[in-house]
Coordinates of C-alpha atoms and ligand atoms in Angstrom, one line a residue:
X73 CA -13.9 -2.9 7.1
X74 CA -12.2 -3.9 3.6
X75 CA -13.7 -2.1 0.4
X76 CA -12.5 -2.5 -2.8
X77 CA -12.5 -0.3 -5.5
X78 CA -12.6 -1.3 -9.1
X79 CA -12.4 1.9 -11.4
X80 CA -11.2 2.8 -14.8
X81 CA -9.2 6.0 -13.5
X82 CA -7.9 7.5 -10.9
X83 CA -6.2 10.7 -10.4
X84 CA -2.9 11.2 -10.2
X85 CA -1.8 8.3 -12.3
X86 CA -4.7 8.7 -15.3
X87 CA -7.6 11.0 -15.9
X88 CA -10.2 11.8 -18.4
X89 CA -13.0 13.2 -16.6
X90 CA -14.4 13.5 -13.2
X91 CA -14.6 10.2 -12.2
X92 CA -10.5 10.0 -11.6
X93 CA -11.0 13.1 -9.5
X94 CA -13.3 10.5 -7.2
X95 CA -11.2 7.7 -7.3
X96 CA -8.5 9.9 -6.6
X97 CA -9.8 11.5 -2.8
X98 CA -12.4 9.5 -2.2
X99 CA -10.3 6.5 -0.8
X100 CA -8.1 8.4 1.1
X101 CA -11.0 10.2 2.9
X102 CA -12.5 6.6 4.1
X103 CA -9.0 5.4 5.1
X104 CA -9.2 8.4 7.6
X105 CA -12.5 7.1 8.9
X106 CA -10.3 3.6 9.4
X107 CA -11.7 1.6 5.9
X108 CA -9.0 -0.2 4.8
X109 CA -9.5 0.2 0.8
X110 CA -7.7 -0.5 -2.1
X111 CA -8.0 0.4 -5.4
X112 CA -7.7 -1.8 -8.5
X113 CA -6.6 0.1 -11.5
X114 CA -5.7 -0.9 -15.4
X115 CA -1.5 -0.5 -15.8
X116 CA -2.2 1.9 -18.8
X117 CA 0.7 3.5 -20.8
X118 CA -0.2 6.9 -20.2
X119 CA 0.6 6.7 -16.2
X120 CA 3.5 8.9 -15.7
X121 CA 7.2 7.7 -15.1
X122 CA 7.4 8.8 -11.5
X123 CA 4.3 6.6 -10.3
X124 CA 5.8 3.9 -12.6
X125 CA 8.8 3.2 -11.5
X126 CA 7.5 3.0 -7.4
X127 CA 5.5 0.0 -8.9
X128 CA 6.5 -3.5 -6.6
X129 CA 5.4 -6.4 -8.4
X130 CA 2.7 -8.6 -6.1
X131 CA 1.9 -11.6 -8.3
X132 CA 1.0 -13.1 -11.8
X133 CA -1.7 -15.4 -12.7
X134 CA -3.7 -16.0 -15.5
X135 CA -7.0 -14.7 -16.3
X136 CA -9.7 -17.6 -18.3
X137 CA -12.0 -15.7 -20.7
X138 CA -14.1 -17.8 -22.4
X139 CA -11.9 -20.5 -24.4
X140 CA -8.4 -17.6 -24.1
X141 CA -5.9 -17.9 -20.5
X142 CA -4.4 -14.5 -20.2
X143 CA -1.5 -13.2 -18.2
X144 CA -2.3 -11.0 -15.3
X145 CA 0.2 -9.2 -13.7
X146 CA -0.7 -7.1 -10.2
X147 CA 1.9 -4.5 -9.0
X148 CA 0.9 -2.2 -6.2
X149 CA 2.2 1.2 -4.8
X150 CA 1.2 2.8 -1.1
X151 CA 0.1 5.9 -1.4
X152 CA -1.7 8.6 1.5
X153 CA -2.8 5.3 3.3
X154 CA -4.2 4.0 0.3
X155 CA -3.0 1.0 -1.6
X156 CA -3.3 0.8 -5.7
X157 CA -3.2 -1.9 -7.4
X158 CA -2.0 -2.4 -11.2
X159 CA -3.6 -4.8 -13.7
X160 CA -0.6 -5.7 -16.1
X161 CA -1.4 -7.0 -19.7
X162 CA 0.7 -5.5 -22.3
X163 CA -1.7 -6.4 -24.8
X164 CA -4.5 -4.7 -23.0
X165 CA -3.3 -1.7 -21.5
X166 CA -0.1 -0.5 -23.5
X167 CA -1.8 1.8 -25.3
X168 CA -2.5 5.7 -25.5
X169 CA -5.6 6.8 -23.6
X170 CA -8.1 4.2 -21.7
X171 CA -10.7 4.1 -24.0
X172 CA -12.3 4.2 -27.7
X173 CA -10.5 1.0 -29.1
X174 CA -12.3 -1.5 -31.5
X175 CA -11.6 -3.9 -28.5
X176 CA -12.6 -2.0 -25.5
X177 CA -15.2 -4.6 -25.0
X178 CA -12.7 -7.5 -24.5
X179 CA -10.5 -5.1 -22.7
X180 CA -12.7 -4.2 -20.1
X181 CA -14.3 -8.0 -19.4
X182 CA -10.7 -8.8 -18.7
X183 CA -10.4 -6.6 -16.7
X184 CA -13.5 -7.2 -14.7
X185 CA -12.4 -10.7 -14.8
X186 CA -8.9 -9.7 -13.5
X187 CA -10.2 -7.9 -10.4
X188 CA -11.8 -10.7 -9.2
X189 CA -9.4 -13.7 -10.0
X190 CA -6.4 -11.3 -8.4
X191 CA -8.0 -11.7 -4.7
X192 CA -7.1 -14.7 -3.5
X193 CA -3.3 -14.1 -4.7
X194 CA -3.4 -10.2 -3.1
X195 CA -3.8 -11.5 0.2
X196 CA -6.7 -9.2 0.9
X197 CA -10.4 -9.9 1.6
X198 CA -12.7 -7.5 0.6
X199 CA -15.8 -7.0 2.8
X200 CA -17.6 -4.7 -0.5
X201 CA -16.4 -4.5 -3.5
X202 CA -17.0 -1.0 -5.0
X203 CA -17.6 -0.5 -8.7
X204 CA -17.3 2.3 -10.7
X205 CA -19.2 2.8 -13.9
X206 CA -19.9 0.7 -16.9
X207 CA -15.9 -0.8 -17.4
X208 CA -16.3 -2.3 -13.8
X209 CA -20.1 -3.1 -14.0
X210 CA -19.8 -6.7 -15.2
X211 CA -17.8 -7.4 -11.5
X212 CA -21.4 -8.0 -10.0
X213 CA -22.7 -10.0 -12.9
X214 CA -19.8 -12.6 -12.9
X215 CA -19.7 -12.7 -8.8
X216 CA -23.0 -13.6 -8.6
X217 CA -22.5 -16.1 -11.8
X218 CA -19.2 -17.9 -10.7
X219 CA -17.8 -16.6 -7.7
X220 CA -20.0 -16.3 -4.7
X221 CA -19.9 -20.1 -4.5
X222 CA -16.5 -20.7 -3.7
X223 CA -14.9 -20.3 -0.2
X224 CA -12.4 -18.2 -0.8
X225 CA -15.0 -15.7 -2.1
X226 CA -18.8 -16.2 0.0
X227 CA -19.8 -13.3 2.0
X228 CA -18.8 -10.5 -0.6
X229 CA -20.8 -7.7 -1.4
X230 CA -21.0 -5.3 -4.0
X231 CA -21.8 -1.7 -4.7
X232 CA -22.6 -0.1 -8.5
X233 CA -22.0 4.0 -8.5
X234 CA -23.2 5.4 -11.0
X235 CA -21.2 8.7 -12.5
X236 CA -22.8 9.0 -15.9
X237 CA -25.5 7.0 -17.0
X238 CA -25.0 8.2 -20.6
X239 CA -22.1 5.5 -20.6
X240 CA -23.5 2.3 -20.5
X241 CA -20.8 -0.2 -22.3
X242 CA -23.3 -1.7 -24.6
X243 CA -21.9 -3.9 -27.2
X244 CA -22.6 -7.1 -29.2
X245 CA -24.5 -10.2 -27.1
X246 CA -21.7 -12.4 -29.3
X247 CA -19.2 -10.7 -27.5
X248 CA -20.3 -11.3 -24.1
X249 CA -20.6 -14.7 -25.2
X250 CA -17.0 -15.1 -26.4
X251 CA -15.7 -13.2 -23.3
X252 CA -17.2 -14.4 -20.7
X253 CA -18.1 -18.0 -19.7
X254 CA -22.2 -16.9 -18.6
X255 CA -24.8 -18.9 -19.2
X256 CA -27.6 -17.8 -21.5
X257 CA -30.2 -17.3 -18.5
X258 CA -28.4 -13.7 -18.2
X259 CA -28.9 -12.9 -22.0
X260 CA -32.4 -13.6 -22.1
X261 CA -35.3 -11.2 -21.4
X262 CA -34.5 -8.7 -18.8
X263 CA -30.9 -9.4 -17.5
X264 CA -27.8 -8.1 -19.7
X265 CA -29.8 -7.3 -22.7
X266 CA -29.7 -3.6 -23.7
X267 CA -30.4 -1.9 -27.1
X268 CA -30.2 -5.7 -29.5
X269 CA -27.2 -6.4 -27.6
X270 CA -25.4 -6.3 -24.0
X271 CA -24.6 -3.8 -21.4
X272 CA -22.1 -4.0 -18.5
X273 CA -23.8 -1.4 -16.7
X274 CA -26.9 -2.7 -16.7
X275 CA -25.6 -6.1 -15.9
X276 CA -23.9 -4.2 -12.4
X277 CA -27.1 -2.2 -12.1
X278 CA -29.1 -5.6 -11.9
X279 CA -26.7 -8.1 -9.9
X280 CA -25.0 -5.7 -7.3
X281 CA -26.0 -5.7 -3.8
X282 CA -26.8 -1.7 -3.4
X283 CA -26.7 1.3 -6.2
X284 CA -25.6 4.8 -6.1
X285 CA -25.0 7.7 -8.0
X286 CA -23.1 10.8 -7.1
X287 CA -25.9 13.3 -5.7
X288 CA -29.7 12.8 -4.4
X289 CA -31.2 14.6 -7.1
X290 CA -29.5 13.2 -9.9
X291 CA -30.7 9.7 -8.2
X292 CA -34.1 10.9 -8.7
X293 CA -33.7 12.5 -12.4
X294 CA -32.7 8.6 -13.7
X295 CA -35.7 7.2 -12.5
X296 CA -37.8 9.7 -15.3
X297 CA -37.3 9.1 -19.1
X298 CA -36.0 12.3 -19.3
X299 CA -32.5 12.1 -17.6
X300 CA -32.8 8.0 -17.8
X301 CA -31.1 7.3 -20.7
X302 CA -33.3 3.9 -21.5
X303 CA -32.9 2.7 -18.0
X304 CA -35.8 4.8 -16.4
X305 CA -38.0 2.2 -15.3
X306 CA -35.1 -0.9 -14.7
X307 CA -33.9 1.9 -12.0
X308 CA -37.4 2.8 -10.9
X309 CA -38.0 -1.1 -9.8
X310 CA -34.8 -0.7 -8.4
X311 CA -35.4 2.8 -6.8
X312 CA -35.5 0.6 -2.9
X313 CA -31.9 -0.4 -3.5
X314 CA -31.2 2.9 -5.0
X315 CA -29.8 6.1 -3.2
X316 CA -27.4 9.3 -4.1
X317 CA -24.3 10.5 -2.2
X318 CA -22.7 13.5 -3.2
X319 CA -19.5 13.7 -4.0
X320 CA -16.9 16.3 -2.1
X321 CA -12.9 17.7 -3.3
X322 CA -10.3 17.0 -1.7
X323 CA -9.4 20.3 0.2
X324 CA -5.5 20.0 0.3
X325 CA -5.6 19.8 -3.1
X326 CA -8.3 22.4 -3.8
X327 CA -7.0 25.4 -1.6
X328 CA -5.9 28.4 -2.8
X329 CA -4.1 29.8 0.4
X330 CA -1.9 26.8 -0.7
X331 CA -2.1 26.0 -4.3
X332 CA 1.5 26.2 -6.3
X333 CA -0.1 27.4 -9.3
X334 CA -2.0 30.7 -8.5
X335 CA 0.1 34.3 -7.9
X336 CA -1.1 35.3 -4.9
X337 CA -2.6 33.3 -1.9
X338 CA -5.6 33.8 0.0
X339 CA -8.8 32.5 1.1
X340 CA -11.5 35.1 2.3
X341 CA -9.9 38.2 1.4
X342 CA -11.4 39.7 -1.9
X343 CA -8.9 41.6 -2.2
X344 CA -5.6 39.0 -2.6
X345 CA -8.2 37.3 -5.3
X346 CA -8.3 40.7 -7.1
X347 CA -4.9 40.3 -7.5
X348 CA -5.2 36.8 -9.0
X349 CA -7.5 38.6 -11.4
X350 CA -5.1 40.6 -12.4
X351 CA -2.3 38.5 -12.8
X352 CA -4.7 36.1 -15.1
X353 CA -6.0 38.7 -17.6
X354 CA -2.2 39.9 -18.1
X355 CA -1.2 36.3 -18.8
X356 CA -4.0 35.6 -20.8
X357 CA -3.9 39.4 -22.8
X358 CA -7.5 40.7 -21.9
X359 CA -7.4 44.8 -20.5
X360 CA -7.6 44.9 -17.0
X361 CA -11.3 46.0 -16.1
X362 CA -11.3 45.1 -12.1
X363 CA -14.2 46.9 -12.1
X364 CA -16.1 44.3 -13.8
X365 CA -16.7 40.9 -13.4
X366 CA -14.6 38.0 -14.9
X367 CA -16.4 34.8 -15.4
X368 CA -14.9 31.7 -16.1
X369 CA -15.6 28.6 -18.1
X370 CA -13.7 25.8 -17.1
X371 CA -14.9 22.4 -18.7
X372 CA -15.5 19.6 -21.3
X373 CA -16.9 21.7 -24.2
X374 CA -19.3 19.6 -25.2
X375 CA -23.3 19.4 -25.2
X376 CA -23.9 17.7 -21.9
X377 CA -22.2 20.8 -20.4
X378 CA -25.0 23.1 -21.3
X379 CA -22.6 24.5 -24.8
X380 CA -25.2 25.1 -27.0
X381 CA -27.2 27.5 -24.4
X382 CA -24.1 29.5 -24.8
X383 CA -24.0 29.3 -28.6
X384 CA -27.9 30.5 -28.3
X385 CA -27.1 34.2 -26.6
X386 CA -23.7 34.5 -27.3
X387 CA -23.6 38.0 -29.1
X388 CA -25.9 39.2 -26.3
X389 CA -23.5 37.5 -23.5
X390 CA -20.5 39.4 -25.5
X391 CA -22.7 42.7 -24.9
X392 CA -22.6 42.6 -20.9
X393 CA -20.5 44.3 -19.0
X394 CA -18.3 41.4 -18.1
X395 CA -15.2 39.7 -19.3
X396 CA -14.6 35.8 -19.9
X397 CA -12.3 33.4 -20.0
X398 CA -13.1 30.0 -21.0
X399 CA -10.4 27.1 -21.0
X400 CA -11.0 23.0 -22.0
X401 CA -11.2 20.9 -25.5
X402 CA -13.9 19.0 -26.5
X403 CA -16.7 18.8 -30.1
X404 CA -14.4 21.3 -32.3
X405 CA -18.1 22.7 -33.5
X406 CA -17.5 24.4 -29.4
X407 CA -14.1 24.8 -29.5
X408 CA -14.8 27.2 -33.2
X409 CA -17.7 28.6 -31.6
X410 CA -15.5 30.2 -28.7
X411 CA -12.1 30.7 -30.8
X412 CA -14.6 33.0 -32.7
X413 CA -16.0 34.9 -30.6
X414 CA -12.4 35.2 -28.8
X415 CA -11.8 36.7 -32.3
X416 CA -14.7 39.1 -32.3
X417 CA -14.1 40.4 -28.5
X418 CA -10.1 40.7 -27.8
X419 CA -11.1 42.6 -25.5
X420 CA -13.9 40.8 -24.0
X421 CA -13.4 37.0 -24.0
X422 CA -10.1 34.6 -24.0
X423 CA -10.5 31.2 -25.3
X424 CA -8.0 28.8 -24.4
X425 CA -9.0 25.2 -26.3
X426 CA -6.9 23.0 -24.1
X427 CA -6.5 20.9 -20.8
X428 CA -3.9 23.0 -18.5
X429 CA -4.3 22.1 -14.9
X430 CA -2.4 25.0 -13.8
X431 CA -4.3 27.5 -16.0
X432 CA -7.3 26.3 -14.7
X433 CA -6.6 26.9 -10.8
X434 CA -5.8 30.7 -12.1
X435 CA -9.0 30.9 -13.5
X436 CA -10.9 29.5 -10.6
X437 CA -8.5 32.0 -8.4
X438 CA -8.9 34.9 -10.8
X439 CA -12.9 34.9 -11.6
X440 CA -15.7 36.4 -10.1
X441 CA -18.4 34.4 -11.5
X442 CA -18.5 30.6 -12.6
X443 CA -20.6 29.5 -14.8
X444 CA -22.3 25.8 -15.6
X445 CA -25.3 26.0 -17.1
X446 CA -25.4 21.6 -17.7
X447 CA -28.2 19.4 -19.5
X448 CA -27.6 17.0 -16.4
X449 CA -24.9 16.7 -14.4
X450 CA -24.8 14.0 -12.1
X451 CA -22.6 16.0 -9.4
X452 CA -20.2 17.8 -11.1
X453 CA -17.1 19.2 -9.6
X454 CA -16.2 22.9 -11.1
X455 CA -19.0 24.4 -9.3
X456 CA -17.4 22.7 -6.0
X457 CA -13.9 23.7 -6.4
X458 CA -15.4 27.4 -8.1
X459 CA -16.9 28.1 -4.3
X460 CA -13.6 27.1 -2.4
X461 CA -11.9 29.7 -4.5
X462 CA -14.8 31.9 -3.8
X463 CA -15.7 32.5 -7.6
X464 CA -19.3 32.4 -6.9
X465 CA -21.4 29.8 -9.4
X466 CA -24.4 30.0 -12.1
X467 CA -25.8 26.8 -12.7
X468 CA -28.6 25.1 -14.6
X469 CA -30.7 23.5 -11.3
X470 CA -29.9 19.7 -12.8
X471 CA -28.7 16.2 -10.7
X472 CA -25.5 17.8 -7.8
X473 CA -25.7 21.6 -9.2
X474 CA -29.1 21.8 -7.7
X475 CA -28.0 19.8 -4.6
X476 CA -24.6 21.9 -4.0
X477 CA -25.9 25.3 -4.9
X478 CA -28.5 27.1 -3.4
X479 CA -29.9 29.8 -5.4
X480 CA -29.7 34.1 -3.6
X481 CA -32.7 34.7 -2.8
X482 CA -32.0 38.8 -2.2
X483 CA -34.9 39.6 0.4
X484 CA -33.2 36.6 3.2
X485 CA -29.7 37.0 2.2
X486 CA -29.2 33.2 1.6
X487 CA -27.6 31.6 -0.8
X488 CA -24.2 30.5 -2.7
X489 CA -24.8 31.5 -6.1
X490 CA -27.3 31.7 -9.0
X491 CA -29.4 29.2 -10.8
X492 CA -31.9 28.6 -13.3
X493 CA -34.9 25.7 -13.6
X494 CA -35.2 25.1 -17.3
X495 CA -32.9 24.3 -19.9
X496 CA -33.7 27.6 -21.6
X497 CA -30.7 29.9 -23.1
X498 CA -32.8 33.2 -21.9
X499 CA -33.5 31.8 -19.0
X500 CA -29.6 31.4 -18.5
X501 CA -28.6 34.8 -20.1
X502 CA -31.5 36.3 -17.9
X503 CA -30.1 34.9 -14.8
X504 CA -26.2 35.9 -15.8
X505 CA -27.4 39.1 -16.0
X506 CA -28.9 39.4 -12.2
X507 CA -25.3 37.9 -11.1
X508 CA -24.0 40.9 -13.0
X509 CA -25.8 43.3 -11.4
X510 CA -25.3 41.4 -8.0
X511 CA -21.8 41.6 -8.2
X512 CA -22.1 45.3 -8.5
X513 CA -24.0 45.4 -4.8
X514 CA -21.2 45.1 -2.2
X515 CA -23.8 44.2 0.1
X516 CA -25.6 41.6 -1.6
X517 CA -21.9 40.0 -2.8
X518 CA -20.2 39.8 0.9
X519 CA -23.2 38.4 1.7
X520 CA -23.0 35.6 -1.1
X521 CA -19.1 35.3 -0.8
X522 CA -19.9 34.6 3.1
X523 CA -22.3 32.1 2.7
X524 CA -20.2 30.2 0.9
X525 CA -17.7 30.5 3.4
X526 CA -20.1 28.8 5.9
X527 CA -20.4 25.4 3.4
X528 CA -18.6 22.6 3.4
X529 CA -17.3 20.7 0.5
X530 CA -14.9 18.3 1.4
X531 CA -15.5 14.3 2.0
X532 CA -15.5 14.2 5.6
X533 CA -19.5 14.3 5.3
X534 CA -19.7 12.1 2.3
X535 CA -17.1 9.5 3.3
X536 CA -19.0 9.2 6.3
X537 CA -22.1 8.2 4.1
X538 CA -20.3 5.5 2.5
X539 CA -18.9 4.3 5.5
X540 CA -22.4 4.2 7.0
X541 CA -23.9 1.9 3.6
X542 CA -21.0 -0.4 3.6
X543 CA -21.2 -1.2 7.4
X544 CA -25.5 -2.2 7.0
X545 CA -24.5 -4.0 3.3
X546 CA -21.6 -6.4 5.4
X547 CA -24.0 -6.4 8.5
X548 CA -26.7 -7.6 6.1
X549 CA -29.2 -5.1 7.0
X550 CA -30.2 -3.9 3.6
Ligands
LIG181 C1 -18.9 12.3 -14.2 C2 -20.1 13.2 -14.2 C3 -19.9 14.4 -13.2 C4 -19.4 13.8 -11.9 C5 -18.2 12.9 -12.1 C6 -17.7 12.3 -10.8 O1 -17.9 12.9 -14.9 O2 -20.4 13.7 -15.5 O3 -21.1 15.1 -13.0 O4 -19.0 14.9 -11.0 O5 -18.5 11.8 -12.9 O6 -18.6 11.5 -10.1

């Protein structure tokens, strides 16, 4: 089985959100199931000098957009069973960042165009090509358009994953028209068109063999106006070809009996991740209070991620008998919000407004609590990494919070953390406060901490679920 995956990011050579986290575990988890799978990534500027300079050059060819040839050069590096490819165009990708240029439109059709002119000079034959949110989404439109014909292509099939539908590459219908040499059958009525002009997502939504998003519920939530972001009822008359696989973490990177960046390792003794607790208020200048419980924040600060509940209760969040620590960047109307209240409550809450990888392992290590109270999430990841360093989560029940955390239910004993139904700020604060109180009942907390002992986060299961949908797309069952 050959799958290729066409992505914007990938950790560890460039990351903006959790999408590179994906890229970067998911394909080594299917190469252990035997899937041979490569990965297809832009040669950006950021990626660091060590991954650089392993680069081997592969081949160059030129890419045809519209009336324009452009150079393409692929360069590849082996990596944990895993090959990555490089898309080289100076003019494309030598930039800071991936994205929010006044070009990222022609950008990202040459690179969709690039992925597929690059396979027959890779010597590899994908079975699936697997794309990854709206900078990969026209792959499936111009397959179907100029592609599947030829020999050296027929038989292909592709897959459209879905990480956010709030990204939907929607730009002009000129431009589509300038980059890409489509007839105007796929402008008209229901195809590309999206909001007066074009969208690559909805263009991979609409031409790919088979759909997913990254948990069951959050495949469910798009189909309702409410979390469908416009595209409600296209993905309800798609809901047959539709389907949601959650995603996992990597657990060699995610460990903390062997992560380089907290104090003290340790994996189900409470009493090692006191220390990390310890060790993190000291660095970050917050009274030790073991006594109480620390909760952490760890994420984008901005409204998807449930912020402004926050904002709602925060005096009467300050007045618990808890600390917090809160670390990541994001809308600086957040990032004052929390520097304030940091102000307010030395002694209470640290606010650390930036992305620090490290830090953020200590505070996963070093909290009790983990909170992620999101508008939608369609899986989300801190609440996954949270329970494999036993800091036990509060979520908002949305898309994979709902699917990953079960809510303690006190009279059965079961259950991995705390949640909430409706996207209600006293709702939240009411249910911080019965994790408080919680945490203050050995019992009830051993019980919690052991539950999520029993779970299991990592790929093995998930991979497994891909594996299963590529084998009946290239058998042609569905
Ligand atoms: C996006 C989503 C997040 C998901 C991630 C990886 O960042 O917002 O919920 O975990 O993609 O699929």
């Amino acid at each position: 089985m050959n799958v290729l995956f066409a992505a914007s990011e990938a950790v560890p050579f460039v990351k903006t959100g959790g999408l590179a986290d994906v890229i970067g575990s998911l394909p080594q988890a299917l190469a252990k199931l035997g899937v041979d799978v490569r990965v297809m990534l832009p040669k950006y500027e950021d990626i660091p000098g060590e991954w650089k300079e392993r680069l081997e050059p592969v081949t160059v060819f030129t890419v045809k957009m519209g009336w324009r040839e452009q150079y393409c050069g692929i360069e590849q590096l082996v990596q944990s069973g895993v090959t990555y490819y490089f898309i080289d165009n100076e003019y494309y990708f030598r930039r800071k960042g991936c994205y929010g240029y006044g070009d990222d439109a022609e950008r990202f059709a040459y690179y969709c165009q690039a992925v597929l002119g690059a396979l027959p000079h890779i010597g590899y034959r994908p079975d699936i090509v697997h794309c990854h949110d709206w900078q990969a989404g026209m792959i499936p439109v111009l397959y179907r358009a100029q592609y599947a014909q030829q020999p050296a292509y027929a038989g292909i099939r592709t897959v459209m994953t879905i990480h956010n539908l709030r990204y939907q590459g929607v730009f002009g219908k000129e431009q589509f028209r300038d980059y890409f040499s489509l007839g105007e059958e796929h402008f008209s009525g229901y195809a590309l068109e999206q909001h007066g002009g074009a969208s690559f997502l909805k263009g991979g939504l609409l031409y790919s063999d088979f759909i997913t998003t990254v948990s069951p519920s959050y495949a469910e939530e798009i189909q309702t106006p409410y979390y469908g972001e416009h595209m409600d009822s296209l993905l309800r008359s798609q809901s047959h070809r539709l389907a949601g696989i959650v995603n996992g973490i990597d657990y060699d990177t995610f460990d903390p009996m062997n992560d380089p960046h907290i104090a003290v390792p340790y994996r189900d003794s409470l009493s090692k991740k006191r220390q990390n607790k310890l060790k993190l208020t000291e660095r970050l200048g917050l009274p030790a209070m073991p006594d109480l419980p620390l909760i952490a924040i760890v994420s984008r600060l901005v409204d998807q991620k449930g912020m402004d509940l926050i904002g709602r209760v925060l005096p009467e969040l300050m007045a618990l008998d808890a600390q917090w620590v809160v670390l990541g960047t994001g809308e600086p109307r957040i990032e004052h919000m929390f520097r304030d209240a940091a102000g307010r409550h030395p002694d209470k809450l640290s606010a650390q407004i930036l992305f620090d990888e490290a830090l953020a392992r200590q505070m996963y290590a070093g909290s009790d609590l983990f909170l992620m109270p999101s508008l939608f999430e369609p899986c989300g990841i801190g609440q996954l990494v949270a329970m494999r360093y036993r800091s036990v989560p509060i979520v908002r029940e949305t898309g994979g919070l709902k699917d990953t955390v079960q809510p303690f239910n006190e009279f059965t004993g079961e259950g991995t953390g705390f949640s909430f139904t409706n996207y209600n700020a006293h709702d939240m604060l009411y249910t911080i406060e019965r994790a408080v109180r919680m945490f203050h009942d050995p019992q009830a907390w051993s019980q919690i901490i052991s539950n999520i002992r029993k779970k299991d986060f990592s790929w093995r299961k998930s991979a497994q679920a891909y594996a299963e949908l590529y084998g009946k797309l290239k058998e042609r069952v569905i």
